[in-house]
Short mmCIF file of C-alpha atoms in Angstrom, two decimals:
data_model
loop_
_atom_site.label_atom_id
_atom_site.label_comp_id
_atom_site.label_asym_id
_atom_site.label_seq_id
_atom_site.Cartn_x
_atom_site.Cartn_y
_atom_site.Cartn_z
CA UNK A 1024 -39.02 37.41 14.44
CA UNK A 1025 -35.03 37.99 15.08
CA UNK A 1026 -35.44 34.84 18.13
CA UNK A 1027 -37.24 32.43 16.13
CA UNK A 1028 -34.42 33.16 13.09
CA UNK A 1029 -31.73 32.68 16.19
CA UNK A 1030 -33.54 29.50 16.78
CA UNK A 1031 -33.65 28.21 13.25
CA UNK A 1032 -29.65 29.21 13.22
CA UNK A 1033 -28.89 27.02 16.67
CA UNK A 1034 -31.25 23.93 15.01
CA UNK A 1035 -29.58 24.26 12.01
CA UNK A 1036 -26.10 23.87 14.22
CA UNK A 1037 -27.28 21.19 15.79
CA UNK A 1038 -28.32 19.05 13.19
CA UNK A 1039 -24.91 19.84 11.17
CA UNK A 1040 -23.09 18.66 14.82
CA UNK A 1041 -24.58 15.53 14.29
CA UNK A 1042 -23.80 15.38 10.95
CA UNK A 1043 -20.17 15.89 11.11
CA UNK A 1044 -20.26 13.21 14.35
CA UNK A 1045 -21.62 10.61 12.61
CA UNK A 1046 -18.88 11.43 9.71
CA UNK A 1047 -16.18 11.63 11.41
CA UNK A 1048 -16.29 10.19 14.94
CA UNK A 1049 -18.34 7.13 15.19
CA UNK A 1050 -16.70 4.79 13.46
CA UNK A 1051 -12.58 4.41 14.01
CA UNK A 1052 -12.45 3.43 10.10
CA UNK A 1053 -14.38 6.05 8.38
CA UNK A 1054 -12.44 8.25 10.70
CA UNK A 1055 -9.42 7.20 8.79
CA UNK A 1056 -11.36 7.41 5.41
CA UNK A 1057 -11.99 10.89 6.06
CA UNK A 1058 -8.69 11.85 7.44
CA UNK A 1059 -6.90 10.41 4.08
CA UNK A 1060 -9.23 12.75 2.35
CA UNK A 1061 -8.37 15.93 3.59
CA UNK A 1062 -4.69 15.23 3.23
CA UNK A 1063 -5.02 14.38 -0.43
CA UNK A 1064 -7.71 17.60 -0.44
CA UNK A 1065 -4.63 19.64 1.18
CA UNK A 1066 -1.80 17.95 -0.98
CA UNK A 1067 -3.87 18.63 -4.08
CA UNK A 1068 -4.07 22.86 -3.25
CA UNK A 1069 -0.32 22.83 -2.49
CA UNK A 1070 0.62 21.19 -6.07
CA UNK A 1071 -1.51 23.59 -8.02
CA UNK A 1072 0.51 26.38 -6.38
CA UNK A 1073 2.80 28.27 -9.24
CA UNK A 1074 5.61 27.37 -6.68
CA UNK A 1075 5.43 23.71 -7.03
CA UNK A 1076 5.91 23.36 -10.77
CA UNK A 1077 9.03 24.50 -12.51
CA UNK A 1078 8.09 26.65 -14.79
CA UNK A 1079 6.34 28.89 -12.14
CA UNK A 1080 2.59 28.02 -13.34
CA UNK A 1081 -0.18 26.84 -11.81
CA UNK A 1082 -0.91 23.19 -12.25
CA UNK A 1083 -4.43 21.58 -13.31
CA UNK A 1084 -7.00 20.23 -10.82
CA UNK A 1085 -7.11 17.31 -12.14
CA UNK A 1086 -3.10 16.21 -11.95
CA UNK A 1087 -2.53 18.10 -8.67
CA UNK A 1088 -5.17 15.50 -7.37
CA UNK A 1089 -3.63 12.41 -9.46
CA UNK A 1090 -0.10 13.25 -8.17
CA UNK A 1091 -1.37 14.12 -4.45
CA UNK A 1092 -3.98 11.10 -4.39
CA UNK A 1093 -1.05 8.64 -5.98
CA UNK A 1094 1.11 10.13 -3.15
CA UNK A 1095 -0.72 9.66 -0.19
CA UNK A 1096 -2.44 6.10 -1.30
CA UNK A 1097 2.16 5.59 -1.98
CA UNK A 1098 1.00 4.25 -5.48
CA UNK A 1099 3.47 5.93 -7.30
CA UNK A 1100 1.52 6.52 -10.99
CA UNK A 1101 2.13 9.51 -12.13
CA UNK A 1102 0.97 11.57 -15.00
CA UNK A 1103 3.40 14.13 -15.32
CA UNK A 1104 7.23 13.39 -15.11
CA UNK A 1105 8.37 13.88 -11.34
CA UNK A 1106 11.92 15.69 -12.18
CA UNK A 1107 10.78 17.36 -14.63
CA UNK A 1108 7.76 19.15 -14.01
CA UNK A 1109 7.60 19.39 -10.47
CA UNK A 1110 9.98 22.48 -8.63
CA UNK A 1111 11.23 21.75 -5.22
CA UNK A 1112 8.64 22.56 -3.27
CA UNK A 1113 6.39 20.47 -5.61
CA UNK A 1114 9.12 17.46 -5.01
CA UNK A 1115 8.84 18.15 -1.37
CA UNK A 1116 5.13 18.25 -0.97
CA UNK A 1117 4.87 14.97 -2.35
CA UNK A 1118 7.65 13.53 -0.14
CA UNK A 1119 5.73 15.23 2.64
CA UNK A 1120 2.44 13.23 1.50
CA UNK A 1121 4.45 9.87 0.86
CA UNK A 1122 5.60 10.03 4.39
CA UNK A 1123 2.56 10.70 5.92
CA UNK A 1124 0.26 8.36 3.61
CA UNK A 1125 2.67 5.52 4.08
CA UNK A 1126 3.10 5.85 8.16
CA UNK A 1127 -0.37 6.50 8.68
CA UNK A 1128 -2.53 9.23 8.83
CA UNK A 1129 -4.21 8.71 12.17
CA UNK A 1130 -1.21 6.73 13.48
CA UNK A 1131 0.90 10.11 12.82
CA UNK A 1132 -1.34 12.16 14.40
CA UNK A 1133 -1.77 9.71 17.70
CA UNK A 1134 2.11 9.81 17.64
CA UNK A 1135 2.11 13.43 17.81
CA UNK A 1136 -0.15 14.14 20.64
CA UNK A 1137 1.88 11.35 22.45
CA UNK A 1138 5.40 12.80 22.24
CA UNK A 1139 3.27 16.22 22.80
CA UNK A 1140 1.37 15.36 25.95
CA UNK A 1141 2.13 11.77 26.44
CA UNK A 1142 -1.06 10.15 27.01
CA UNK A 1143 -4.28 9.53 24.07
CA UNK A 1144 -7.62 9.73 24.39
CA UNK A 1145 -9.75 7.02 23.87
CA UNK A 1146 -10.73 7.23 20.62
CA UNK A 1147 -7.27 8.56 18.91
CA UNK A 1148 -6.79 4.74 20.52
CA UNK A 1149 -9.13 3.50 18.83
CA UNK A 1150 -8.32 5.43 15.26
CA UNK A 1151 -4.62 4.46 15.62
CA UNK A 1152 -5.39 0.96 16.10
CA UNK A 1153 -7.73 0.71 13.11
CA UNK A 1154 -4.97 1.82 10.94
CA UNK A 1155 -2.10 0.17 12.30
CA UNK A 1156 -3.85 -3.01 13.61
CA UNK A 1157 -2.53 -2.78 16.99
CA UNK A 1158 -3.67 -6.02 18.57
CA UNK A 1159 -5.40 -3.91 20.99
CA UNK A 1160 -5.68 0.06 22.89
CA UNK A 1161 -3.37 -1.04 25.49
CA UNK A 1162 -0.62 -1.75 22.96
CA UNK A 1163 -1.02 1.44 20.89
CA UNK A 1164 1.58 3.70 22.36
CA UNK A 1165 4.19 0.62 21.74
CA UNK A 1166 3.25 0.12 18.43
CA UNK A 1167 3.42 4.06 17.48
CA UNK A 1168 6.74 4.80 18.93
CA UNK A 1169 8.10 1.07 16.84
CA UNK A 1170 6.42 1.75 13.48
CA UNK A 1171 8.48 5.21 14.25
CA UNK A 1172 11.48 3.88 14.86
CA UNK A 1173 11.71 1.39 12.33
CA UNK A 1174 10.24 3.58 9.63
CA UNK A 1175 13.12 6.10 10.43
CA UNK A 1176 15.89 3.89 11.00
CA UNK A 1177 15.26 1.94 7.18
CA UNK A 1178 14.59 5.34 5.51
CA UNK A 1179 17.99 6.84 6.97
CA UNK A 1180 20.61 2.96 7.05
CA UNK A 1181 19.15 2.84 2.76
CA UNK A 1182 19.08 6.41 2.16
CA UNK A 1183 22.41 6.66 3.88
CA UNK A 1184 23.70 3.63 1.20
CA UNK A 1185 22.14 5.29 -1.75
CA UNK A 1186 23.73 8.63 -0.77
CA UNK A 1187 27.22 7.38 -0.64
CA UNK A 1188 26.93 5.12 -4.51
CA UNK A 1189 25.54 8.22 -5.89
CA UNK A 1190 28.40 11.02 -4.51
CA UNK A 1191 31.22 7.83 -5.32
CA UNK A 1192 29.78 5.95 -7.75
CA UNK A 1193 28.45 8.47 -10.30
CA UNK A 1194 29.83 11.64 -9.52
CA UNK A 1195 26.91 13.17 -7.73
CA UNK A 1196 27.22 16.56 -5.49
CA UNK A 1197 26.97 15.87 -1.61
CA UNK A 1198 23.85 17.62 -1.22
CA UNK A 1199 22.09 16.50 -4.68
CA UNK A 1200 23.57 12.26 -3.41
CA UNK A 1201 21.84 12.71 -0.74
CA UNK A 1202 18.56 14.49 -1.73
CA UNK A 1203 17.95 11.96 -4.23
CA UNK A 1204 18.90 8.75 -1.93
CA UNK A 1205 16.83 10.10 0.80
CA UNK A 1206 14.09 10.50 -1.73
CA UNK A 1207 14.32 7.33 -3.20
CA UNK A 1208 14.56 5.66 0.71
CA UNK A 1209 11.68 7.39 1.46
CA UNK A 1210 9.82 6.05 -1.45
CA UNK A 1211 11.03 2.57 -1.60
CA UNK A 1212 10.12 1.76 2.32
CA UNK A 1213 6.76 3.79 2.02
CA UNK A 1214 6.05 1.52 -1.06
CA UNK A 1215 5.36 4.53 -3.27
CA UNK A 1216 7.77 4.07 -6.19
CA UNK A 1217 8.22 7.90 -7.30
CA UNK A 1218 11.55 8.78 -8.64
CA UNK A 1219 13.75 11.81 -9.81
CA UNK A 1220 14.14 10.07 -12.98
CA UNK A 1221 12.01 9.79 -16.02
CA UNK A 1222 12.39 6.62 -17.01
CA UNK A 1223 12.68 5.42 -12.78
CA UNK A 1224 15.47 3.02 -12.40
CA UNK A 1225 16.53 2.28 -15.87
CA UNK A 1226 19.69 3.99 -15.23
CA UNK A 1227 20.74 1.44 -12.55
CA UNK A 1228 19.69 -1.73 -13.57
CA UNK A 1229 23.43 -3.33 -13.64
CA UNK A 1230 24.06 -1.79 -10.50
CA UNK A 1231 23.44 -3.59 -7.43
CA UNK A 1232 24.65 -1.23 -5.04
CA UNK A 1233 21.17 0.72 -5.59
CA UNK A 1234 18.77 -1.71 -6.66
CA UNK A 1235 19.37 -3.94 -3.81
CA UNK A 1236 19.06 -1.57 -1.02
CA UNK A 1237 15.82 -0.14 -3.00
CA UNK A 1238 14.67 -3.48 -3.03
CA UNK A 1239 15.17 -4.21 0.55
CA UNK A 1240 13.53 -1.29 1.94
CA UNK A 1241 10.59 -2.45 -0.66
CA UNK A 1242 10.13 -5.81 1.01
CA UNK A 1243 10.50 -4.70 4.50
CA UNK A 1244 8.05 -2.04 4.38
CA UNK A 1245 5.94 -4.35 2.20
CA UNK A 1246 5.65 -6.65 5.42
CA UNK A 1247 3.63 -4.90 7.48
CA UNK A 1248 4.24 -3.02 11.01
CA UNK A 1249 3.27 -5.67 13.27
CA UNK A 1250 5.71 -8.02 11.28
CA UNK A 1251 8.43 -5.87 11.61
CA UNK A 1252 7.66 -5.01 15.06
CA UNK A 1253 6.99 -8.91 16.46
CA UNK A 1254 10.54 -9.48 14.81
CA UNK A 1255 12.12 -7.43 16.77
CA UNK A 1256 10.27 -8.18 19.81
CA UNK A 1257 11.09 -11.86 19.53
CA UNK A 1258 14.70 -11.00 18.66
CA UNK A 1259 15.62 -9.57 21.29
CA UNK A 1260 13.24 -12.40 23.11
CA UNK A 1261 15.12 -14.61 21.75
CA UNK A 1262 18.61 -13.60 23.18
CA UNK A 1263 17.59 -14.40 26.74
CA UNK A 1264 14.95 -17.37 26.51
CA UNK A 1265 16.66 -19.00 23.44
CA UNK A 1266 13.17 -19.54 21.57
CA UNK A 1267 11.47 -18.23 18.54
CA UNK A 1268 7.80 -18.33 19.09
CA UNK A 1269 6.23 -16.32 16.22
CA UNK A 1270 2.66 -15.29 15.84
CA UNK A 1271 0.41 -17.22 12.79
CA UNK A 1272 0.14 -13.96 11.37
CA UNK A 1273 3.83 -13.40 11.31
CA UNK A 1274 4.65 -16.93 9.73
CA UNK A 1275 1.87 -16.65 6.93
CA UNK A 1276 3.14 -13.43 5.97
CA UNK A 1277 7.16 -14.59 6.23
CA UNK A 1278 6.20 -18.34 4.03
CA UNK A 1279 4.34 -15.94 1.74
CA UNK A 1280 6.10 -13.46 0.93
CA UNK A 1281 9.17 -15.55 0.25
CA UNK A 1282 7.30 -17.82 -1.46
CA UNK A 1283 5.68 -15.14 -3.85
CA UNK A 1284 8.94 -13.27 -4.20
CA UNK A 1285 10.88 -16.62 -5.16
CA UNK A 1286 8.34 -17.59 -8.23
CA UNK A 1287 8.10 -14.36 -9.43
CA UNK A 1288 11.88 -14.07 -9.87
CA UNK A 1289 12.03 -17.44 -11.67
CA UNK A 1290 8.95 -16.62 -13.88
CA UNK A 1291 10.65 -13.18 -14.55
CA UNK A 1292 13.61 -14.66 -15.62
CA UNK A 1293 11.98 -17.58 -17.81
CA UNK A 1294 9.76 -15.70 -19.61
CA UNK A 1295 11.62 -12.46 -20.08
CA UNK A 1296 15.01 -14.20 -20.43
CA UNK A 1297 15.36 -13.58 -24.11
CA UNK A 1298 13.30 -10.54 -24.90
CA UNK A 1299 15.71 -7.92 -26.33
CA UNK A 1300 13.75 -5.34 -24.57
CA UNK A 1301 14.11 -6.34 -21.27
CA UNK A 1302 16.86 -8.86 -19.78
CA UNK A 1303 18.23 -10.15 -22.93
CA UNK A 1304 21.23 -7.10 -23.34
CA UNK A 1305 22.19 -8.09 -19.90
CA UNK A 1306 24.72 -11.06 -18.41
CA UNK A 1307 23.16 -13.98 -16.60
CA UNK A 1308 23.87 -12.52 -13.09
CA UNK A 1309 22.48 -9.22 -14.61
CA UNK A 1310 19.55 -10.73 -15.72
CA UNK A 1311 18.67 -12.30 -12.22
CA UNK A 1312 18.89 -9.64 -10.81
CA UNK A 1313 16.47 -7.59 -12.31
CA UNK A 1314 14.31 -10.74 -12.27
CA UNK A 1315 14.74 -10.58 -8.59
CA UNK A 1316 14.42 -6.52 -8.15
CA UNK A 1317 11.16 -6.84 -10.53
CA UNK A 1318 9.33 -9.40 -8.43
CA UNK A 1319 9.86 -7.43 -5.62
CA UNK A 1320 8.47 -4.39 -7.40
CA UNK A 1321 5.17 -6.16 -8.85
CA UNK A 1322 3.88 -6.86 -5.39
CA UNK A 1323 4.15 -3.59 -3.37
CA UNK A 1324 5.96 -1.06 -5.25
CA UNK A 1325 6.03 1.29 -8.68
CA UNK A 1326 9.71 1.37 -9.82
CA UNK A 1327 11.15 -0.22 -13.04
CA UNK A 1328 14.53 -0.97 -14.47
CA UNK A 1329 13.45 -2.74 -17.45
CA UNK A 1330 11.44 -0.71 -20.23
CA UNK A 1331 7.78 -1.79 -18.76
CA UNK A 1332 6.52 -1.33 -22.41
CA UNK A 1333 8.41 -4.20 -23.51
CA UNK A 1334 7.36 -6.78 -21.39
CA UNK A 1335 5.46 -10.16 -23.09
CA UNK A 1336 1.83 -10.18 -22.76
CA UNK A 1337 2.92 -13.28 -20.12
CA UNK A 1338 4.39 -11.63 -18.23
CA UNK A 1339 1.92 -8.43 -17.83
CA UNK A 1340 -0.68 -11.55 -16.53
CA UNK A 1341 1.06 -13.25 -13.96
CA UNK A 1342 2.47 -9.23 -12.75
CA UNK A 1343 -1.22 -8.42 -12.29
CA UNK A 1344 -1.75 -11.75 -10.05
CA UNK A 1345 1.19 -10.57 -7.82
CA UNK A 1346 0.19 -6.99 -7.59
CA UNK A 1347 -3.28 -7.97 -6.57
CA UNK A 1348 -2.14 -9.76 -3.70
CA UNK A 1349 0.26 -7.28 -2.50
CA UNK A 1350 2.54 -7.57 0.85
CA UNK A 1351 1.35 -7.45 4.05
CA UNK A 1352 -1.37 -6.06 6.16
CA UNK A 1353 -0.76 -2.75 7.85
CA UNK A 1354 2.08 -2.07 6.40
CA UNK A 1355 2.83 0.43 3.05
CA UNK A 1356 1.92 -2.57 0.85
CA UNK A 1357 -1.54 -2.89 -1.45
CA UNK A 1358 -3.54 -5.71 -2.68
CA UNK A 1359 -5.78 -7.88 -1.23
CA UNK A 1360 -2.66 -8.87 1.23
CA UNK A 1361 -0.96 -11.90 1.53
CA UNK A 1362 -2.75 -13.48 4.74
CA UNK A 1363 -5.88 -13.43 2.97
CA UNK A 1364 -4.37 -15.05 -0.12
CA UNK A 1365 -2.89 -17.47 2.33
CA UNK A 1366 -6.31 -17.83 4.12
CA UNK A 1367 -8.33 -18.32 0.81
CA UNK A 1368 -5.33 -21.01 -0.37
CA UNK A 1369 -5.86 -22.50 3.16
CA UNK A 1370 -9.49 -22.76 2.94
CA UNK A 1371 -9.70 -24.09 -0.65
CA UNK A 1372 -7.06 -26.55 0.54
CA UNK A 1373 -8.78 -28.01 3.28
CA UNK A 1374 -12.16 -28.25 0.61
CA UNK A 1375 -10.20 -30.28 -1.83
CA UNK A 1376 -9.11 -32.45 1.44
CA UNK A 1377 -12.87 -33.02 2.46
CA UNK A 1378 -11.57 -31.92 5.68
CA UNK A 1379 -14.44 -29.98 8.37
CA UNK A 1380 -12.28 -27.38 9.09
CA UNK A 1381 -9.24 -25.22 7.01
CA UNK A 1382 -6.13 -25.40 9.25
CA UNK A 1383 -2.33 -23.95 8.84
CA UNK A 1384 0.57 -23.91 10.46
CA UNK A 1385 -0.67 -26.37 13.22
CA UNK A 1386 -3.71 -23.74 13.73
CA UNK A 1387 -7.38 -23.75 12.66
CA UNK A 1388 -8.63 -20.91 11.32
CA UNK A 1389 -11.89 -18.91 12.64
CA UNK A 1390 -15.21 -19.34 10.21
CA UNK A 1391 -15.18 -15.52 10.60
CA UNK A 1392 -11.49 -15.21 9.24
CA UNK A 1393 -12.78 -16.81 5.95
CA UNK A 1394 -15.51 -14.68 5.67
CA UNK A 1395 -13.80 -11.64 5.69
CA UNK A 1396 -10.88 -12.49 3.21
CA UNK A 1397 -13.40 -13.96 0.83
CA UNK A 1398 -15.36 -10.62 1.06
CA UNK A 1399 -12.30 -8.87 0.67
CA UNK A 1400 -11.36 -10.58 -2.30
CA UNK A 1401 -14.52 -11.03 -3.79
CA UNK A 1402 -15.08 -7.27 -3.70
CA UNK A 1403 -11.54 -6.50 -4.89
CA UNK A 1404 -12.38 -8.30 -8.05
CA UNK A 1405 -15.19 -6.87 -8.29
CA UNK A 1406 -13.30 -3.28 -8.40
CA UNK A 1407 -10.93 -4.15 -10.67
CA UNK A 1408 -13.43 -5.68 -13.41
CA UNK A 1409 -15.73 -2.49 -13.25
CA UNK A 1410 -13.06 0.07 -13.20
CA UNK A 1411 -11.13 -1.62 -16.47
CA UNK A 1412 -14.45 -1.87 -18.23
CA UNK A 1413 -14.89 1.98 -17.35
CA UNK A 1414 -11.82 2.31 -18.36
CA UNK A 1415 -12.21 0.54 -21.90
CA UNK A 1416 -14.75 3.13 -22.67
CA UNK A 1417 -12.47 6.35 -22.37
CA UNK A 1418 -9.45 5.10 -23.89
CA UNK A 1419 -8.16 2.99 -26.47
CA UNK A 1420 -5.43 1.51 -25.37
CA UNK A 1421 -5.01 -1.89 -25.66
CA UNK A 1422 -7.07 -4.03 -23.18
CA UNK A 1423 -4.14 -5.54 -21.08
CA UNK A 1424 -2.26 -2.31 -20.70
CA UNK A 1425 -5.53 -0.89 -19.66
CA UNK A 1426 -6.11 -4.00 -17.03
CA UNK A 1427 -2.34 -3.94 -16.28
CA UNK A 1428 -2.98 -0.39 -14.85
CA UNK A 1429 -6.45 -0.90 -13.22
CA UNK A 1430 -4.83 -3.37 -10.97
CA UNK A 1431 -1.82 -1.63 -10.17
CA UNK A 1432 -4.10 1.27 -9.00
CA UNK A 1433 -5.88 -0.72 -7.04
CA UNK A 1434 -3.22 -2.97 -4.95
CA UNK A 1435 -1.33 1.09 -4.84
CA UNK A 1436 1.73 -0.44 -6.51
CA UNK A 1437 2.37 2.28 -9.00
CA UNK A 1438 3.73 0.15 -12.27
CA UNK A 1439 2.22 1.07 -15.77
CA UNK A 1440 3.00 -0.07 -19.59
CA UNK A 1441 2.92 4.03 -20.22
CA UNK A 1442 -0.51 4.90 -20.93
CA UNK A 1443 -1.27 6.95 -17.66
CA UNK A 1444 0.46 9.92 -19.42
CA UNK A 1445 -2.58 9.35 -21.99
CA UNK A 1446 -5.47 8.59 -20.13
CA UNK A 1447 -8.28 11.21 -20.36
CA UNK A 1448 -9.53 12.99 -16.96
CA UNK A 1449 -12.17 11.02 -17.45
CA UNK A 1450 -10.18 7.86 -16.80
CA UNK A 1451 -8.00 9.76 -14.49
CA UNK A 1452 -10.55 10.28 -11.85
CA UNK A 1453 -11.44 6.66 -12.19
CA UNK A 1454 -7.54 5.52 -11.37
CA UNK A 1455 -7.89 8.09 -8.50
CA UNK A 1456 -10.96 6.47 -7.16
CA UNK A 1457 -9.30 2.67 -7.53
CA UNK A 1458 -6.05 4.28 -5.68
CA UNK A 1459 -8.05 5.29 -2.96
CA UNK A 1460 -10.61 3.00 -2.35
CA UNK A 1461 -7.57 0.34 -2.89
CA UNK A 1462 -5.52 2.28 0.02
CA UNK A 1463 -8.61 2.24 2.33
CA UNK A 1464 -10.83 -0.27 1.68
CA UNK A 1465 -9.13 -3.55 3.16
CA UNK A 1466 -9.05 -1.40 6.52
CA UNK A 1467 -12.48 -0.13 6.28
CA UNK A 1468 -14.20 -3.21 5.41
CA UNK A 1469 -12.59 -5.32 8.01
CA UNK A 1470 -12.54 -3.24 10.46
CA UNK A 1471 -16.51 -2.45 9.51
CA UNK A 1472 -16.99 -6.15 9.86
CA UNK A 1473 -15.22 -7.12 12.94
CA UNK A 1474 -17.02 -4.26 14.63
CA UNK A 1475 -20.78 -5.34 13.49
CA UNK A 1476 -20.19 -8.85 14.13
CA UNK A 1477 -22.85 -10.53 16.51
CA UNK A 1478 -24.56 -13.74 18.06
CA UNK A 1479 -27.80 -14.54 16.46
CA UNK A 1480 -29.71 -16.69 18.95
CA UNK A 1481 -31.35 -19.07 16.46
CA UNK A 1482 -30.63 -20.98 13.28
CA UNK A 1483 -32.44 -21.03 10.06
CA UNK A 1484 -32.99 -24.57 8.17
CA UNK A 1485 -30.10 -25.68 6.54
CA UNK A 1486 -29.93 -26.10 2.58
CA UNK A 1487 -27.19 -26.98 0.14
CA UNK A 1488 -27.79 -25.05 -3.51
CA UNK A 1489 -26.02 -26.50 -6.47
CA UNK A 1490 -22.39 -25.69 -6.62
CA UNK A 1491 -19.83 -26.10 -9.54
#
């Protein structure tokens, strides 16, 4: 009896060994997937701890997992005032998760067991490249030990900058000037848009001298890694061949970007120009530059300096078009990202043109390529519609604030008219689901798709269905 119960035991092993392998270890993606879920899991018991909140007691499951989920996903919605509420311990956990979340979860832990032992296994390769899409294994260890570097040397040049207008410019103690520029470094490069104040930015928005640097540290991390890293590369290229030869990737993501961040400053200014709750108290050079500093905000990240409540119903729509596109791939940014807005634009382009195949940039793009951002985008949509209509049915806010925050917890960029605060836990968990599945899914789903994709060795009849 006692051997065939040790039997039943070691089956019972077994079959939860293969379990937990096919979880965790055969796919690179869901790898990641899981690994973001045990941080927020761990960030989530931390903030309920008496120590992390102020008043020394314990915090509800349901915001401990909003702030840690918001965190790591570097969203940046919040439903509890950061300063205020949180100790700090509870301020520190959450930089802790920022950090991690925005460099990578996998990529973090690859770069540890590098500086540790100095080589990685095979399939921390493959993890690591899945998250910070390395153009390949061989190039992993480069790309770790740049997205390092150039995550810590932005974090430290604009926290540095922040630290010295806060101890000169306002008055601020050495140590609490450079707590809260570190902080707000941390947050702006990592995309995550939690700040030390309750009403974010508001404070400085006639001050250059930190919404600038904020800004910048925004747009670069908003580019992506392998942006940041080919610039480099081909900078210092540059200096002994004399030629710029960027990637496609690169260039669609540069054009874009700019291009994005240029109309959204001019449609910021137009249309909020003479609202007395947002730019209108402010001079003209005032007023362009919180046009500027919100455009760069709606795409990536969750600060404010203007009173989000008072923003025109125009300007709420064309916010949610920019924050559903995002910044760049593999990088802190969210949305659907701007190559596959570029792609799509590219594609649709080339329809209009009659032309057989969608070129840019002197390139022609793969049929596969145009799959996978219309799948991405497709889907996104599809996320976004079905969460606001959830959404519709637990609250009663009004039905653009409630869509304004649906897609700002999907793309992870953190901005809100004020309504999170009042959002049941009902409609809580469904902004934590839309945070996360917005953080992970573009990864997932294309890496998912690059890895099943095969040769069938026959073609079916060809038909054209009705379009339009």
């Amino acid at each position: 009896m006692a051997e065939s119960s040790r039997r039943e035991v070691g089956r019972v092993a077994v079959r939860a060994a293969r379990v937990w392998h096919s979880l965790f270890t055969t796919h690179p993606a869901r790898t990641v997937v899981w690994a973001f879920a045990l941080v927020i899991a761990a960030g989530t018991a931390l903030l309920m701890l008496p120590a992390s909140s102020q008043d020394g007691s314990a915090t509800d499951l349901v915001t401990a997992l909003f702030t840690s989920t918001s965190a790591v996903c570097v969203t940046g919605l919040v439903v509890v005032d950061t300063a205020t509420h949180w100790s700090g311990f509870g301020e520190a956990v959450i930089l802790g998760l920022i950090q991690v979340g925005g460099f990578g979860i996998m990529a973090l832990a690859s770069l540890l067991a590098l500086l540790v032992s100095g080589r990685l296994r095979l399939r921390m390769q493959l993890t690591a490249a899945a998250e910070t899409k390395s153009l390949g294994i061989g190039d992993v260890r480069r790309v770790l030990l740049g997205v390092a570097g150039c995550t810590l040397a932005v974090e430290l040049a604009v926290g540095a900058v922040l630290a010295l207008r806060l101890r000169f410019g306002y008055g601020r103690s050495i140590a609490e000037a450079a707590y809260s520029g570190f902080f707000h470094a941390v947050s702006a490069f990592n995309n995550a848009g939690f700040g030390l104040h309750a009403d974010s930015l508001t404070p400085y928005a006639q001050d250059p001298w930190i919404t600038l640097p904020i800004a910048a540290a925004v747009i670069l991390g908003g580019l992506g890694f392998p942006v940041l890293l080919e610039l480099l590369r081909h900078r210092t290229r540059r200096r002994t061949t004399g030629r710029r030869n960027w990637s496609l990737h690169t260039r669609l993501t540069l054009v874009t970007s700019a291009a994005l961040l240029s109309v959204g400053t001019v449609l910021t200014c137009l249309l909020e120009w003479t609202n007395p709750g947002t730019l209108a108290p402010f001079d003209w050079d005032e007023k362009v530059l919180n046009g500027f500093f919100y455009s760069a905000m709606s795409r990536t990240a969750g600060f404010n300096a203007v009173d989000m409540g008072a923003l025109n119903a125009t300007t709420l729509l064309f916010t949610c078009t920019l924050m559903f596109i995002g910044g760049g791939s593999a990088g802190t940014a969210g949305g659907i990202k701007v190559t596959t807005f570029a792609v799509l634009a590219a594609a649709m382009l080339a329809e209009v043109r009659g032309e057989p195949n969608s070129t840019v940039m002197g390139r022609r793009l793969a049929p596969h390529v145009l799959r996978q951002a219309l799948t991405v985008a497709l889907l996104a949509v599809g996320f976004v519609i079905a969460s606001t209509l959830a959404l519709l049915t637990v609250t009663r806010a009004p039905f653009e604030d409630v869509l304004f925050e649906a897609v700002s917890a999907f793309a992870t960029v953190g901005l809100s008219t004020g309504i999170t605060a009042d959002i049941p836990d009902s409609g809580r968990l469904i902004l934590i689901l839309l945070m996360f599945v917005g953080r992970l899914g573009p990864i997932t789903l294309v890496s998912a798709l690059a890895l099943r994709e095969r040769t069938r060795r026959y073609q079916l009849p060809e038909e054209r269905p009705v379009i339009g």
